[in-house]
XYZ file of C-alpha atoms in Angstrom:
725
model
C 22.919 237.683 161.685
C 23.927 234.649 159.633
C 25.861 234.926 156.581
C 24.631 232.726 153.685
C 26.768 229.707 153.091
C 28.737 229.583 149.579
C 29.055 226.266 147.981
C 31.909 225.881 145.720
C 31.191 223.438 142.766
C 34.320 221.639 141.150
C 35.321 222.363 137.564
C 35.951 219.918 134.763
C 39.357 219.586 133.224
C 38.844 219.248 129.654
C 41.501 217.345 127.469
C 41.960 215.140 124.493
C 44.315 213.224 122.330
C 44.452 213.359 118.363
C 47.276 212.470 115.919
C 48.373 214.283 112.862
C 46.668 212.613 109.847
C 46.402 212.580 105.995
C 43.536 214.639 103.879
C 40.534 212.616 103.536
C 41.535 210.350 106.418
C 39.076 210.095 109.426
C 40.564 211.590 112.696
C 39.650 209.912 115.660
C 39.391 212.118 118.972
C 39.937 210.348 122.569
C 38.424 212.471 125.399
C 41.018 212.216 128.203
C 40.022 214.855 130.677
C 38.737 214.581 134.432
C 35.763 215.344 136.378
C 31.901 214.410 136.183
C 30.902 215.481 132.705
C 27.364 215.292 131.044
C 28.013 217.326 128.042
C 30.764 217.435 125.487
C 30.712 220.054 122.626
C 33.445 219.689 119.613
C 34.570 222.286 117.166
C 36.580 220.700 114.743
C 37.638 223.849 113.012
C 36.243 222.823 109.412
C 32.777 223.589 110.176
C 31.877 220.268 111.697
C 30.913 220.156 115.333
C 29.846 216.860 117.755
C 28.363 216.102 121.111
C 29.822 212.652 121.452
C 32.505 211.988 123.907
C 34.837 210.197 121.657
C 33.901 211.389 118.048
C 35.485 211.240 114.421
C 35.739 213.720 111.644
C 36.991 213.603 108.011
C 39.167 216.508 106.829
C 39.033 217.208 103.110
C 41.605 220.348 103.153
C 45.252 220.348 104.364
C 46.872 222.648 106.868
C 46.583 223.191 110.862
C 42.837 222.751 112.162
C 42.026 224.295 115.521
C 40.099 221.741 117.487
C 37.932 222.899 120.285
C 36.232 220.845 123.238
C 33.990 222.193 125.935
C 33.172 220.101 128.880
C 30.108 220.768 131.080
C 29.684 219.102 134.479
C 26.058 218.624 136.045
C 26.169 221.774 137.923
C 26.866 223.617 134.861
C 30.435 224.229 135.237
C 32.667 224.345 132.056
C 36.256 224.258 130.701
C 37.327 224.665 127.206
C 40.594 223.357 125.423
C 41.758 224.006 122.063
C 44.500 222.097 120.114
C 45.992 222.513 116.909
C 45.619 219.349 114.273
C 47.937 219.182 111.386
C 46.254 217.521 108.479
C 49.168 216.531 105.786
C 48.391 216.488 102.241
C 48.702 213.134 100.028
C 51.964 212.552 97.987
C 51.926 213.843 94.357
C 52.848 210.570 92.261
C 55.005 210.874 89.023
C 54.640 207.603 87.140
C 56.138 206.788 83.910
C 54.056 207.439 80.679
C 51.645 204.707 79.212
C 53.875 202.941 76.751
C 53.192 200.028 74.050
C 55.717 197.371 73.504
C 56.214 194.282 71.229
C 54.887 191.040 72.555
C 57.476 188.823 74.472
C 59.727 191.699 75.370
C 59.845 193.832 78.518
C 59.844 197.812 79.813
C 60.901 199.277 82.621
C 58.189 201.247 84.774
C 59.034 204.104 87.081
C 57.479 206.365 90.214
C 58.350 209.128 92.171
C 56.836 211.457 94.853
C 56.746 208.656 97.822
C 59.211 207.015 100.204
C 58.000 203.349 99.671
C 56.112 201.891 96.700
C 53.631 198.787 96.214
C 52.914 197.518 92.620
C 50.032 195.326 91.313
C 49.419 193.172 89.720
C 52.876 191.937 90.573
C 53.267 188.428 88.620
C 54.731 189.936 85.703
C 56.952 192.316 87.246
C 60.837 191.960 88.399
C 59.919 193.313 92.113
C 56.605 194.843 92.965
C 58.066 196.678 95.896
C 60.607 199.144 94.377
C 60.000 202.461 92.458
C 61.178 201.094 89.080
C 60.353 197.404 88.256
C 60.628 195.833 85.080
C 57.311 194.677 83.478
C 56.911 191.555 81.015
C 53.094 191.420 80.267
C 51.714 188.990 78.281
C 48.781 190.986 77.355
C 47.764 194.600 77.694
C 48.085 195.668 81.293
C 47.312 198.383 83.717
C 49.689 198.505 86.411
C 48.688 200.496 89.659
C 51.169 201.887 92.138
C 50.593 202.911 95.523
C 53.215 205.529 97.020
C 53.473 206.156 100.764
C 55.383 209.451 101.989
C 57.190 210.222 105.231
C 54.060 211.041 106.822
C 52.603 207.842 106.264
C 50.046 209.416 103.820
C 49.408 207.425 100.599
C 48.333 208.237 96.893
C 47.706 206.067 93.993
C 48.239 206.211 90.423
C 48.570 203.621 87.229
C 50.833 203.022 84.069
C 49.095 201.191 80.890
C 51.462 198.787 78.959
C 49.851 197.723 75.851
C 51.067 195.273 73.262
C 51.559 195.561 69.433
C 49.876 192.317 67.407
C 52.231 189.503 67.198
C 54.084 189.598 64.056
C 52.929 187.059 61.297
C 56.324 185.740 60.099
C 56.396 182.853 57.785
C 59.468 181.115 56.564
C 57.349 179.202 54.044
C 57.084 175.196 53.593
C 60.140 172.725 53.990
C 61.590 172.131 50.565
C 64.258 170.014 48.887
C 67.427 169.898 46.526
C 68.838 166.801 44.560
C 72.667 166.977 44.610
C 73.065 163.414 42.499
C 70.964 161.355 40.333
C 69.320 161.638 36.802
C 67.970 165.225 37.384
C 70.269 167.624 39.484
C 68.444 170.390 41.192
C 71.440 171.515 43.559
C 69.626 175.050 44.741
C 66.245 176.148 46.038
C 64.870 179.828 46.436
C 63.335 180.365 50.170
C 60.609 182.800 50.678
C 59.844 184.738 53.984
C 56.749 186.741 54.322
C 55.084 189.107 56.973
C 57.756 191.682 57.744
C 59.635 194.558 56.540
C 63.084 193.182 57.147
C 64.830 189.615 57.647
C 67.875 188.146 58.960
C 68.490 184.138 58.127
C 70.902 181.954 60.014
C 72.743 179.913 59.580
C 74.508 181.461 56.493
C 75.761 178.061 55.385
C 74.728 177.566 51.463
C 72.752 181.177 51.490
C 73.030 183.531 48.812
C 71.976 186.365 51.213
C 71.107 186.693 54.986
C 69.456 189.803 54.876
C 66.554 189.158 52.143
C 63.083 187.828 52.206
C 64.090 185.227 49.454
C 67.473 184.156 49.243
C 68.825 181.023 47.300
C 69.926 177.746 49.401
C 72.412 175.480 48.431
C 73.063 173.401 51.448
C 75.817 170.549 51.290
C 73.333 168.430 53.494
C 69.920 168.746 55.275
C 69.659 171.810 56.717
C 67.066 173.933 58.801
C 67.268 177.692 58.218
C 65.891 180.113 60.814
C 64.651 183.441 59.872
C 63.850 186.509 62.198
C 61.423 189.002 60.546
C 60.720 192.557 61.885
C 57.298 194.028 61.308
C 56.607 197.901 60.885
C 55.807 198.118 64.586
C 59.656 197.017 64.933
C 58.467 193.870 66.849
C 60.363 190.825 65.687
C 59.286 186.891 65.350
C 61.412 183.723 64.184
C 60.289 180.901 61.834
C 62.181 178.206 60.224
C 62.120 176.007 57.109
C 64.057 172.739 56.392
C 65.935 172.035 53.196
C 66.006 168.227 52.516
C 68.935 166.903 50.437
C 67.279 163.977 48.162
C 70.164 161.343 48.331
C 69.079 157.888 47.023
C 72.106 156.541 48.892
C 70.237 156.795 52.244
C 68.040 154.312 53.645
C 64.565 155.240 53.637
C 63.443 153.408 56.813
C 65.654 153.341 59.731
C 65.148 150.139 61.380
C 63.470 147.588 59.069
C 62.052 145.384 61.959
C 59.525 146.313 64.566
C 57.581 143.802 67.178
C 53.981 144.833 68.375
C 51.463 143.201 70.223
C 47.900 142.369 68.514
C 45.698 145.105 68.521
C 48.617 147.559 69.371
C 49.452 150.657 66.959
C 53.192 151.985 66.153
C 54.877 154.144 63.924
C 58.157 153.542 61.934
C 61.415 156.173 61.622
C 61.202 157.178 58.220
C 63.793 159.528 56.223
C 62.182 163.021 55.690
C 62.356 163.686 51.881
C 60.714 167.001 51.782
C 58.456 167.460 48.984
C 58.124 164.004 47.567
C 55.457 161.244 46.760
C 54.992 158.319 49.328
C 53.215 155.095 48.977
C 52.881 152.159 51.330
C 51.907 148.684 50.281
C 49.754 146.370 51.129
C 47.073 149.119 52.421
C 46.356 146.722 55.260
C 46.653 147.936 58.871
C 47.820 151.458 57.966
C 46.327 154.595 58.884
C 47.314 156.635 55.506
C 49.356 154.725 52.722
C 50.429 157.959 51.058
C 51.913 159.637 54.514
C 55.521 160.006 55.343
C 54.826 158.750 59.087
C 51.366 156.765 59.254
C 50.356 154.595 62.036
C 50.700 150.700 61.627
C 48.035 148.491 63.245
C 48.420 144.850 61.539
C 46.665 142.019 62.809
C 49.267 139.506 61.800
C 53.095 139.942 60.988
C 53.594 142.044 57.688
C 56.084 143.333 55.405
C 55.389 147.035 54.284
C 57.154 148.086 50.951
C 57.773 151.932 51.062
C 58.285 153.884 47.875
C 59.403 157.490 47.425
C 58.964 159.346 44.217
C 60.531 162.850 43.680
C 62.381 164.829 41.066
C 65.288 163.255 42.054
C 64.622 159.724 42.204
C 62.175 156.972 42.673
C 63.202 154.389 45.473
C 61.562 151.711 47.703
C 62.203 150.221 50.978
C 60.858 147.581 53.118
C 59.953 147.298 56.883
C 58.746 144.252 58.731
C 56.071 144.799 61.766
C 56.131 141.267 63.612
C 52.774 141.262 65.726
C 52.627 138.962 68.656
C 49.490 137.458 69.858
C 48.253 138.420 73.187
C 48.939 135.963 76.010
C 45.841 133.649 76.582
C 45.042 135.204 80.167
C 42.094 133.416 81.886
C 40.831 133.637 85.358
C 38.940 131.142 87.646
C 37.783 131.066 91.142
C 34.954 130.537 93.264
C 31.881 132.515 92.110
C 30.376 133.217 95.283
C 31.559 133.601 98.998
C 29.640 134.534 102.222
C 30.433 137.760 103.759
C 33.579 137.474 106.001
C 34.946 134.501 103.950
C 37.721 134.368 101.575
C 37.896 133.798 97.827
C 41.027 132.110 96.295
C 41.411 133.958 92.685
C 43.653 132.074 89.838
C 44.758 133.792 86.751
C 47.035 131.837 84.201
C 48.518 132.261 80.440
C 51.058 135.120 81.130
C 54.407 135.499 83.080
C 53.409 138.176 85.306
C 50.205 139.450 86.837
C 49.090 142.865 87.849
C 45.618 142.874 89.599
C 43.665 146.223 89.748
C 44.568 147.588 93.175
C 41.699 146.508 95.824
C 42.176 146.864 99.300
C 39.886 143.440 99.851
C 43.137 141.768 97.619
C 45.856 139.850 99.671
C 48.261 140.712 96.945
C 48.141 142.495 93.500
C 51.179 140.959 91.549
C 50.502 137.352 91.948
C 48.710 134.711 89.863
C 46.540 133.573 92.988
C 45.667 136.107 95.412
C 43.000 135.955 98.150
C 40.009 138.220 98.036
C 37.922 139.140 101.200
C 34.976 141.151 99.557
C 32.405 142.790 101.716
C 29.946 143.597 98.717
C 29.717 141.661 95.400
C 32.937 142.587 93.134
C 34.684 142.064 90.107
C 38.166 141.723 90.049
C 40.322 142.824 87.159
C 44.078 141.245 86.413
C 46.283 142.188 83.564
C 48.672 139.416 82.245
C 51.895 140.234 80.473
C 54.033 137.608 78.617
C 57.822 137.557 77.488
C 57.120 140.133 74.622
C 55.424 142.661 77.025
C 51.969 141.906 75.398
C 49.265 142.599 77.826
C 45.646 141.016 78.202
C 42.938 141.652 81.004
C 40.468 139.294 82.207
C 38.213 139.863 85.195
C 36.511 137.293 87.536
C 32.848 138.198 89.296
C 32.845 137.002 92.830
C 29.329 137.501 94.194
C 29.005 138.071 98.066
C 25.799 136.532 99.941
C 24.799 137.409 103.411
C 24.034 135.035 106.684
C 20.638 134.552 107.022
C 18.428 136.332 109.752
C 17.946 133.814 112.021
C 15.870 133.195 115.596
C 15.727 130.488 118.079
C 12.774 130.037 120.503
C 10.726 129.558 122.507
C 10.782 132.584 124.910
C 10.227 130.771 128.090
C 11.374 132.192 131.229
C 11.979 128.500 132.662
C 10.725 124.547 132.486
C 10.550 122.237 135.494
C 13.471 119.792 135.696
C 12.342 116.589 133.916
C 10.107 118.290 131.818
C 10.565 118.296 127.698
C 10.714 121.364 125.664
C 10.703 121.742 121.810
C 13.197 124.329 120.664
C 12.584 126.064 117.180
C 15.239 127.650 115.211
C 14.316 129.789 112.214
C 15.902 131.393 109.150
C 17.795 128.737 107.208
C 17.378 125.668 105.300
C 19.872 123.821 107.078
C 20.642 123.266 110.928
C 23.587 122.245 112.724
C 22.903 121.812 116.829
C 26.008 121.986 119.146
C 26.481 118.193 120.399
C 24.341 117.897 123.707
C 22.997 114.771 124.966
C 19.628 116.216 125.862
C 18.690 117.048 122.307
C 16.572 114.659 120.564
C 18.358 115.511 117.311
C 21.233 117.681 115.796
C 20.086 118.323 112.601
C 16.628 119.330 112.445
C 15.238 122.982 113.214
C 12.989 121.639 116.328
C 14.632 119.188 118.329
C 13.062 118.424 121.848
C 15.550 119.003 124.680
C 15.062 117.602 128.213
C 17.627 119.454 130.172
C 18.684 118.438 133.579
C 19.799 121.620 134.782
C 20.157 125.235 133.333
C 21.676 125.129 129.989
C 22.894 126.855 126.742
C 22.001 125.496 123.366
C 23.931 126.612 120.117
C 22.993 126.124 116.636
C 24.448 127.150 113.432
C 21.809 128.084 110.670
C 22.630 127.737 107.176
C 20.863 129.379 104.045
C 20.540 128.296 100.370
C 24.062 129.897 99.547
C 25.365 127.767 102.561
C 26.089 131.150 104.550
C 25.444 130.591 108.132
C 24.589 132.584 111.328
C 24.951 131.143 115.138
C 22.246 131.860 117.638
C 21.727 130.186 121.104
C 19.094 129.961 123.609
C 19.415 129.899 127.646
C 16.814 127.287 128.990
C 16.159 127.916 132.679
C 15.488 124.859 134.528
C 14.377 124.860 137.949
C 15.416 122.140 140.239
C 13.673 120.562 143.256
C 14.120 122.911 146.331
C 15.616 121.966 149.575
C 14.359 124.047 152.601
C 16.761 125.111 155.281
C 16.317 127.330 158.008
C 18.037 128.446 161.343
C 16.743 126.675 164.359
C 16.272 126.564 167.183
C 16.036 130.013 169.234
C 15.825 130.735 172.914
C 14.702 133.926 173.755
C 13.219 136.278 176.502
C 9.670 137.861 176.284
C 10.062 141.192 173.975
C 13.242 140.063 172.050
C 13.239 140.377 168.347
C 15.013 137.779 166.355
C 15.884 137.496 162.713
C 14.531 134.097 161.098
C 16.553 133.191 158.166
C 15.797 130.633 155.468
C 17.079 129.939 152.074
C 16.466 127.434 148.909
C 14.134 129.089 146.741
C 12.408 131.821 145.277
C 9.102 132.208 147.469
C 8.711 131.926 151.079
C 5.609 131.442 153.279
C 5.888 131.583 157.156
C 2.963 130.193 159.188
C 1.577 131.135 161.922
C 2.038 134.709 160.751
C 1.771 136.079 164.079
C 4.507 138.381 165.646
C 6.209 138.409 162.215
C 7.566 141.430 160.360
C 6.399 139.739 157.122
C 5.464 136.419 156.379
C 6.453 136.306 152.598
C 10.045 137.083 152.654
C 13.098 134.560 153.537
C 14.217 136.637 156.952
C 11.393 138.158 158.591
C 12.006 139.294 162.011
C 9.903 137.801 164.913
C 8.730 139.104 168.352
C 6.752 136.312 170.092
C 5.409 136.755 173.277
C 5.332 132.872 173.692
C 7.112 129.734 172.662
C 6.142 128.898 169.014
C 7.136 126.573 166.201
C 7.328 128.438 162.833
C 7.138 126.545 159.555
C 8.418 127.916 156.325
C 7.331 126.801 153.152
C 10.085 127.196 150.598
C 9.315 126.842 146.664
C 10.136 127.748 143.260
C 7.717 127.832 140.344
C 7.961 124.062 140.146
C 8.892 122.584 143.478
C 8.257 123.008 147.096
C 9.560 121.976 150.675
C 9.071 123.117 154.433
C 11.662 123.459 157.424
C 10.595 124.165 160.880
C 11.860 126.756 163.304
C 11.581 126.236 167.122
C 11.275 129.395 169.344
C 11.353 128.854 173.141
C 10.144 132.135 174.791
C 10.971 132.697 178.638
C 9.148 134.964 180.681
C 10.527 138.008 182.243
C 11.124 137.912 186.224
C 8.561 139.828 188.278
C 9.698 143.425 189.677
C 8.162 145.966 192.023
C 10.306 148.853 192.819
C 7.432 150.048 195.336
C 5.397 153.272 195.666
C 6.473 156.664 195.102
C 7.188 158.961 198.062
C 8.015 162.630 199.174
C 10.889 163.572 201.466
C 12.221 166.838 202.806
C 15.884 167.531 201.399
C 18.614 165.650 203.820
C 16.052 163.368 205.257
C 16.093 159.671 204.116
C 13.501 157.593 202.007
C 13.087 153.944 202.166
C 13.323 151.792 198.884
C 11.228 148.856 199.288
C 11.199 146.425 196.417
C 10.243 142.893 195.591
C 11.215 140.227 192.481
C 11.313 137.017 191.862
C 14.828 137.061 190.093
C 17.794 135.709 190.915
C 19.586 138.928 190.609
C 18.775 142.353 191.215
C 20.166 146.008 191.911
C 18.882 149.557 192.197
C 20.081 152.404 189.658
C 21.229 154.849 190.058
C 23.468 152.851 192.441
C 26.614 154.981 192.680
C 28.066 157.054 195.581
C 25.980 160.347 194.150
C 22.656 158.462 194.014
C 22.686 158.354 197.800
C 21.610 154.738 198.177
C 22.832 152.945 201.047
C 22.847 149.444 199.618
C 21.944 149.283 195.896
C 21.947 145.378 195.984
C 19.361 145.241 198.881
C 15.776 145.188 197.886
C 15.280 147.354 201.077
C 17.590 150.266 201.549
C 17.565 153.868 202.801
C 18.172 156.591 199.951
C 18.916 160.395 200.610
C 18.741 162.266 197.581
C 19.057 165.817 197.346
C 17.026 166.532 194.313
C 13.731 164.368 192.995
C 15.305 161.217 191.619
C 13.769 157.974 189.652
C 15.064 154.817 191.262
C 15.225 151.782 188.793
C 15.149 148.269 190.218
C 16.668 145.794 187.756
C 16.138 142.224 187.996
C 17.367 139.186 186.102
C 15.723 135.685 185.865
C 17.830 132.574 186.246
C 17.600 132.162 182.408
C 19.165 135.688 182.069
C 15.885 137.699 181.203
C 15.782 141.021 182.346
C 12.882 143.310 183.877
C 12.697 146.585 185.494
C 10.367 148.860 187.666
C 10.552 152.402 189.018
C 9.827 154.499 191.922
C 10.124 158.182 192.205
C 11.558 159.938 195.477
C 10.191 163.403 195.236
C 12.424 165.867 197.291
C 10.861 169.123 198.614
C 13.451 172.137 199.593
C 12.057 172.737 203.092
C 14.637 174.970 205.117
C 14.966 173.969 208.933
C 18.091 175.453 211.227
C 17.685 174.698 215.002
C 20.119 175.907 217.697
C 19.682 175.053 221.573
C 19.180 177.936 224.007
C 21.628 176.384 226.812
C 24.468 173.805 227.080
C 26.474 172.350 230.120
C 30.198 172.071 228.978
C 31.052 169.869 232.442
C 32.249 166.944 230.758
C 29.339 164.401 231.675
C 28.965 163.420 227.888
C 25.626 165.085 227.933
C 24.967 168.513 226.199
C 28.674 169.292 226.568
C 28.882 170.937 222.846
C 26.905 173.979 221.668
C 26.325 173.489 218.158
C 23.438 173.444 215.433
C 21.390 170.631 216.521
C 19.303 169.781 213.489
C 19.238 171.449 209.925
C 17.607 170.636 206.580
C 18.254 171.957 202.967
C 21.610 173.740 204.083
C 24.401 173.144 201.440
C 26.858 175.649 202.762
C 27.786 176.848 206.509
C 29.614 179.951 205.763
C 30.006 180.986 209.508
C 29.029 179.863 212.769
C 30.368 181.952 215.740
C 29.729 182.680 219.529
C 30.149 186.109 220.930
C 30.837 187.205 224.661
C 28.831 189.875 226.304
C 31.651 192.201 225.541
C 31.401 191.162 221.801
C 34.700 189.399 221.587
C 34.042 186.211 219.412
C 35.110 183.175 221.696
C 34.323 180.417 218.756
C 33.949 180.151 215.126
C 33.761 177.321 212.413
C 32.411 176.460 208.957
C 31.741 172.800 209.527
C 28.160 172.307 210.335
C 28.778 169.410 212.341
C 31.000 170.968 215.037
C 30.217 172.841 218.069
C 31.680 175.004 220.933
C 32.977 173.289 224.191
C 32.582 176.394 226.474
C 36.448 177.309 226.407
C 38.284 180.339 224.856
C 42.138 180.012 224.340
C 42.083 177.074 226.024
C 40.174 178.349 229.432
C 36.835 177.661 230.617
C 34.561 180.433 230.057
C 32.369 181.845 232.853
C 28.597 180.683 233.045
C 26.222 183.485 231.471
C 24.478 184.286 228.510
C 26.368 184.280 225.105
C 25.406 185.430 221.606
C 25.572 183.123 218.621
C 25.524 184.127 214.641
C 24.841 181.666 211.659
C 25.603 182.502 207.937
C 24.596 179.610 205.592
C 23.416 178.875 201.843
C 20.612 176.452 200.917
C 20.907 174.204 197.866
C 18.505 176.617 196.024
C 21.228 179.410 196.451
C 19.179 181.234 199.284
C 21.288 182.931 201.830
C 20.386 182.267 205.556
C 21.264 184.698 208.412
C 20.433 183.855 211.896
C 21.275 184.844 215.373
C 20.385 184.205 218.919
C 21.212 183.886 222.672
C 22.755 180.663 224.257
C 23.249 180.279 228.406
C 26.525 178.286 229.375
C 25.418 176.276 232.659
C 28.218 174.858 234.639
């Protein structure tokens, strides 16, 4: 009884990796088990599942979660692993409260609950990566802070920093006092608005520094600054100037000023506070009642400045000298051809500045060179000794060369024939000097070149811009036919004919030629011949002869084919009228007795083709063949008696005749008692009837032969021989 076999199937090994994470982050699970698995069953512990090999899951609650993985093999075997996963909570951030601050001030922000912090936007923060940066916003700003705890979990919160309105602090308009003169007015009351409290600086000449409207009695011109605080506690500073109307002071500082024609200038005028102003004459002035007008007279003018206030009425004068602009002018060529240079000229000034242009040779001289590629305007500014400037410009037209052509497009002309050249595209023509031209200044001169030549022409358009062109005239010259000659050859020899001197070739007669229309055909004539070659181009032709002498081959007859038995001779019998001849193969292995004789025996061991070569007195060679067929007939003849009596007749017992024997392995003789009295492996040797130096008795002896033929056949023969004395 045979028991059923039990198959043990491999179990999978389930395993995976996953690191701790923060709540609301995505957990990534990496399967690291072994074995062939077809199914994965994941339970993430928060109600979510998956059948992927490497799944992901988002946890929305903190604490330890038990993650279960079940793997299944193709055979249904299972393995289960359960691992805890820690879900960390987010850090609890405690930021500082929202705050409202005054414009142009700062506040310190704070945050707690993390180990590192990042604030945004960071442009108005003292440091964006600390817990307590100083904020200096220019407008209401929401600052966001991201805090990271020791577990790498991050949370976000914000702080709003808003700004109060900018305080509307105003120190009032500038004013004045009078310390001397007919009407003394030694003090003035200042008035500040927009705040709930004020602080004035400096205290010099003030009745109080902490009220809105102190009385000011400064000893000289004085600017006072007031810092006002509004209801929000925000501060702003403004200023007011109190002028001392002193009639002893000059109204205009610097009474002479020079300008250039068409320029505008101002004068340095003493500020007089609340006064009436007047300038005369009212010419070249922007506002005659202004303390600081703009002046632009066309000629030198003296202005009277009058100031009237409660302290005094006073006048002063100032002269504005107007220098005329320098008489800057430009000149130069008004046009150039592209690629040419224009010489520009400027005059009327001391120094010059040309508008930067890469086509100018220099931009700070009066007469630079310009190389424009298109029509262009060049601008120059001239400056005189007073610094007065004037601009001018010069227009340079750029013309392109003509589009030219030259003909005719003729492949060739014959030497001595005229050709009319035709140039186009211009109004003037200048041909390069050439004695074969009928004229050098017309568009279509007649040319009679004696050889292939180039003709060059320069062609001008109406702007005298030029372009160069040329034409190549191919002149065909008379030809001279040359050919290699003579040739002495044997019948059947191929020679290479060769001719030169032209474009085209014609050989006659065409018989025996490879191609009669080329310069170097090959020829294999059967008899002597004179070839004539016509050499030509498109205009001229000439001929040359080639003598070919053909010598006949010598007569050769190697004789008729024959058949022999192996080891028997054949007779080679040839005939020829040649002066030299030989048989081939003619070495010692060919079995020819005399390879240099027309009639000679040959004893080949195998069927052989013999060649009879003959050479005529001119050196022409010919040959003929004959075949000696060798048949492998095996023959081995041994005599039945011999008489070793020393009379020179039949004294040795040996193999009398043999055919087709390549190797004699053994030839032995035995007496009647079976003792071997003679043995050899040389087929031409024999027994002389003695044994160990003593003559043997008459009687019958047994012989044995073992040999091998040229065809590899083994021969075994034996028989009797009678020794007769």
